[in-house]
């Protein structure tokens, strides 16, 4: 049956407002060391800069994951359910999910992203290319809590999709932005969403693996400086949300591998002593002091399989590339 509504539906469950985000940002800025949550990297410009990062020669995760999915997509389709509602976490441009439409044959597509305006634009274009596929965009911060919500559930019910299995797609190794404890909490929430649909649902997730520092660090500190621009753009976003007066040029991007924590970290380092002000407060930063803006944890496959099991998923299987740099896991709910 052809789906004739070429205007995708959209539910905005999240909007960054000073009243909501202010306390979180202030707590982080006053902490020692200072920190800003990585979700603030993804305003409209940040999302576009990240798309540019994925094209860089140093940034291996996107092309490596794409190669794994392309090589093994037929086998992945044999394990994934037919006609599932495909829920795409951190959808961004939606391109990764769209490449799987021909083999996964979803009954509906539900992209989820914190960058609401960007998601709205990309989803409108995608609907034109796939007029047969019902689409519902969810603008939400799933890093805080992941659930479809009443409006999304009602939308599925109206289209007789509530009993379809749910396939949650979480590519790009974005699960690495969470500490292991935070990742476990999110995966338990994903499991609950999968279980709420029809039988056979599960999680298809990309996971970056442990590898040499010489490979990891350039991927997060490229020669062209695109990742640096992406990181500093976060300060402009914080200025809009918090009313602060960060000067992005006064901060240097730092990307480094923390072997003890098995993660790459991104920081912004002060170029000279400076005071950052916001309504009702301020923080003095010494020359060389850093703000931690993102972590990207790297996993060994056995450790990630154990995490999936602890979150409630059944026995997982995974596919990888020839170098063993990246894995794509299928975990049945």
XYZ file of C-alpha atoms in Angstrom:
333
model
C 0.000 0.000 0.000
C 1.339 3.403 -0.966
C 1.617 6.028 1.757
C 0.350 9.204 0.084
C 1.068 11.880 2.682
C 4.352 13.449 1.558
C 4.552 15.630 4.652
C 6.255 13.656 7.428
C 4.756 13.979 10.865
C 6.861 15.572 13.564
C 6.682 15.530 17.349
C 8.946 17.871 19.281
C 9.522 16.437 22.735
C 12.578 18.574 23.429
C 13.480 22.216 22.978
C 16.636 23.691 24.509
C 15.592 26.659 26.609
C 17.581 28.684 29.079
C 15.177 27.792 31.860
C 15.744 24.076 31.268
C 19.372 23.886 30.245
C 20.728 26.739 32.339
C 21.191 24.837 35.615
C 22.842 21.902 33.834
C 25.244 24.197 31.974
C 26.071 26.257 35.047
C 26.728 23.164 37.165
C 29.117 21.918 34.510
C 30.911 25.225 34.069
C 31.447 25.571 37.813
C 32.652 22.006 38.215
C 36.368 21.185 38.486
C 37.335 20.357 35.835
C 34.653 22.212 33.884
C 32.449 20.248 31.512
C 29.715 20.796 28.941
C 27.514 17.897 27.833
C 28.168 16.756 24.244
C 24.512 17.192 23.287
C 25.237 20.945 23.077
C 27.546 20.234 20.136
C 24.510 19.572 17.951
C 22.753 22.780 17.068
C 21.938 23.219 13.367
C 25.470 24.360 12.472
C 27.068 21.731 14.707
C 25.083 18.984 12.981
C 26.287 20.178 9.586
C 29.870 20.401 10.793
C 29.637 16.851 12.072
C 28.423 15.722 8.652
C 31.575 17.340 7.232
C 33.719 15.511 9.802
C 32.392 12.183 8.559
C 33.884 12.958 5.123
C 37.399 13.593 6.460
C 40.147 11.067 5.652
C 41.140 10.834 9.323
C 37.617 10.046 10.517
C 37.423 6.291 9.940
C 34.231 5.374 11.901
C 31.637 6.482 9.351
C 33.182 4.857 6.273
C 34.219 1.734 8.204
C 30.735 1.254 9.616
C 29.224 1.898 6.167
C 31.484 -0.790 4.693
C 30.476 -3.286 7.396
C 26.779 -2.586 6.816
C 27.162 -2.821 3.040
C 29.132 -6.070 3.153
C 26.907 -7.811 5.673
C 23.515 -6.222 5.085
C 21.963 -9.399 3.675
C 22.994 -11.367 6.771
C 21.834 -8.515 9.014
C 18.446 -8.597 7.261
C 18.156 -12.329 7.933
C 18.403 -11.671 11.675
C 16.357 -8.473 11.844
C 12.541 -8.645 11.766
C 10.520 -8.059 8.601
C 8.344 -4.963 8.459
C 9.704 -3.441 11.642
C 9.194 0.109 12.830
C 12.732 1.461 12.406
C 13.646 3.902 15.194
C 16.832 5.787 14.322
C 18.633 7.303 17.324
C 20.728 10.397 16.611
C 19.466 10.280 13.039
C 21.172 13.456 11.795
C 20.972 13.402 7.990
C 19.080 10.050 8.082
C 21.434 8.791 5.344
C 22.680 5.716 7.221
C 19.178 4.420 7.850
C 18.000 5.232 4.327
C 20.729 3.028 2.842
C 19.226 0.097 4.763
C 15.617 0.658 3.678
C 15.901 -1.682 0.651
C 17.053 -4.666 2.741
C 15.270 -4.056 6.055
C 11.968 -3.035 4.434
C 10.659 -1.123 7.465
C 6.932 -0.509 7.888
C 7.646 2.970 9.293
C 10.641 5.189 9.977
C 11.010 7.141 13.240
C 14.195 9.258 13.338
C 15.145 10.784 16.699
C 17.496 13.742 17.100
C 18.155 16.623 19.485
C 18.817 19.019 16.569
C 15.174 19.675 15.808
C 15.431 22.103 12.883
C 18.053 19.991 11.126
C 15.951 16.857 11.519
C 12.880 18.647 10.171
C 14.719 19.655 6.984
C 16.333 16.287 6.310
C 13.171 14.323 7.013
C 11.109 16.442 4.616
C 13.564 15.679 1.804
C 13.676 11.974 2.703
C 9.888 11.656 2.624
C 9.866 12.919 -0.957
C 12.269 10.136 -1.940
C 10.293 7.452 -0.072
C 6.618 8.380 -0.442
C 5.534 4.845 0.430
C 7.044 4.920 3.918
C 5.279 6.557 6.892
C 7.713 8.821 8.740
C 7.548 10.388 12.188
C 10.326 12.694 13.373
C 10.959 12.894 17.111
C 12.824 15.952 18.364
C 14.106 14.865 21.756
C 17.087 14.580 24.071
C 17.268 10.811 24.454
C 20.500 11.122 26.450
C 18.359 12.146 29.429
C 15.656 9.505 28.955
C 14.536 7.441 25.973
C 10.870 6.587 25.519
C 8.599 7.062 22.519
C 5.945 8.979 24.454
C 2.170 9.080 24.059
C 2.060 11.094 20.831
C 4.418 8.757 18.992
C 2.619 5.688 20.336
C -0.713 7.141 19.212
C 0.715 7.833 15.741
C 1.771 4.194 15.462
C -1.651 3.048 16.643
C -3.485 5.190 14.109
C -1.505 3.529 11.312
C -1.945 -0.023 12.644
C 1.777 -0.184 13.433
C 1.629 -0.578 17.213
C 1.976 -4.361 17.022
C 4.864 -4.318 14.554
C 8.309 -5.277 15.900
C 10.587 -2.359 16.690
C 14.119 -2.156 15.355
C 16.161 0.503 17.127
C 19.069 1.617 14.936
C 21.897 3.419 16.742
C 24.824 3.845 14.334
C 28.056 5.796 14.456
C 29.282 4.487 17.801
C 27.482 7.340 19.536
C 26.966 4.938 22.439
C 30.612 5.774 23.176
C 29.575 9.264 24.291
C 28.200 7.646 27.442
C 30.165 6.219 30.336
C 29.646 2.460 30.756
C 27.097 3.074 33.539
C 25.244 5.665 31.445
C 25.346 3.355 28.419
C 23.799 0.561 30.463
C 20.938 2.829 31.547
C 20.251 3.920 27.959
C 20.410 0.356 26.641
C 17.883 -0.755 29.261
C 15.542 1.990 28.046
C 16.097 0.896 24.438
C 15.279 -2.676 25.451
C 12.011 -1.513 27.008
C 11.046 0.344 23.813
C 11.799 -2.759 21.736
C 9.815 -5.023 24.048
C 6.775 -2.740 23.826
C 6.360 -3.603 20.137
C 5.680 -6.905 18.421
C 7.831 -9.996 18.802
C 11.210 -10.124 17.090
C 12.426 -6.596 17.740
C 15.895 -5.614 18.800
C 18.833 -3.253 18.544
C 21.181 -2.717 15.591
C 24.096 -0.674 16.904
C 27.505 0.485 15.704
C 30.370 0.223 18.195
C 33.892 1.597 17.787
C 36.619 -0.723 19.027
C 39.890 -0.224 20.863
C 42.759 0.540 18.504
C 46.134 2.348 18.464
C 46.440 5.952 19.606
C 47.948 6.849 16.209
C 44.619 5.985 14.575
C 42.301 7.369 17.236
C 43.691 10.835 17.920
C 43.783 12.166 14.325
C 40.160 11.078 13.905
C 39.224 13.619 16.593
C 41.771 16.305 15.695
C 41.933 16.512 11.905
C 44.467 18.473 9.880
C 41.846 20.785 8.317
C 40.489 21.839 11.694
C 36.881 20.837 11.024
C 36.626 19.024 14.365
C 38.092 22.096 16.067
C 35.383 24.270 14.488
C 32.750 21.731 15.546
C 34.009 21.821 19.136
C 34.278 25.618 19.336
C 30.826 26.059 17.795
C 29.512 24.496 21.011
C 30.459 27.754 22.767
C 28.254 29.787 20.429
C 25.388 27.416 21.184
C 25.986 27.772 24.919
C 26.037 31.573 24.538
C 22.577 31.478 22.955
C 21.139 29.102 25.521
C 22.757 30.502 28.656
C 23.349 34.136 27.711
C 27.093 33.707 28.325
C 29.924 35.557 26.591
C 32.329 32.831 25.466
C 34.728 33.994 22.737
C 35.346 30.861 20.610
C 38.641 32.187 19.231
C 39.997 32.290 22.790
C 39.708 28.499 23.065
C 41.847 25.775 21.515
C 40.475 22.379 20.529
C 42.191 19.359 22.142
C 41.549 15.750 21.129
C 43.404 13.016 23.018
C 43.209 9.325 23.822
C 42.841 8.425 27.501
C 44.132 4.840 27.549
C 43.230 4.299 31.222
C 39.552 5.002 30.478
C 39.664 3.488 26.955
C 38.187 6.637 25.440
C 38.999 9.580 23.223
C 38.292 12.911 24.902
C 37.588 16.315 23.411
C 38.368 19.443 25.407
C 38.457 23.195 24.881
C 41.581 24.769 26.364
C 41.784 28.434 27.367
C 44.234 30.523 25.363
C 45.148 32.873 28.161
C 43.411 33.702 31.437
C 39.817 34.842 30.941
C 36.499 35.318 32.691
C 33.292 33.934 31.208
C 30.087 35.591 32.411
C 26.417 34.671 32.268
C 23.351 36.176 33.946
C 23.873 35.745 37.670
C 27.315 34.172 37.553
C 30.805 33.866 36.123
C 33.830 31.554 36.021
C 37.481 32.539 35.850
C 39.566 30.217 33.666
C 43.338 30.118 34.005
C 45.595 29.967 30.973
C 45.578 26.359 29.750
C 42.533 25.311 31.787
C 40.189 22.932 29.978
C 36.482 22.290 29.523
C 35.653 18.638 28.810
C 33.117 18.565 25.964
C 32.931 14.963 24.776
C 34.144 11.436 25.402
C 34.071 8.575 22.918
C 34.528 5.249 24.672
C 36.072 2.404 22.705
C 34.964 -1.160 23.372
C 36.240 -4.702 23.074
C 33.497 -6.887 21.508
C 33.214 -9.279 24.465
C 32.789 -6.382 26.885
C 30.053 -4.813 24.786
C 28.250 -8.143 24.424
C 28.254 -8.411 28.227
C 26.798 -4.899 28.482
C 23.977 -5.816 26.082
C 23.231 -8.929 28.107
C 23.127 -6.910 31.335
C 20.674 -4.507 29.656
C 18.281 -7.391 29.004
C 19.003 -8.285 25.381
C 19.355 -11.834 24.152
C 22.550 -13.355 22.723
C 24.057 -10.834 20.322
C 26.028 -11.332 17.155
C 28.276 -8.845 15.438
C 29.939 -8.135 12.129
C 33.234 -6.326 11.664
C 35.714 -5.078 9.047
C 38.942 -6.795 7.994
C 41.027 -4.705 10.418
C 38.711 -5.296 13.371
C 38.294 -1.549 13.881
C 34.515 -1.354 14.122
C 31.632 -3.711 14.927
C 27.925 -3.671 14.149
C 25.884 -5.650 16.688
C 22.431 -7.136 16.390
C 20.900 -7.798 19.816
C 17.390 -9.330 19.956
C 15.065 -7.999 22.617
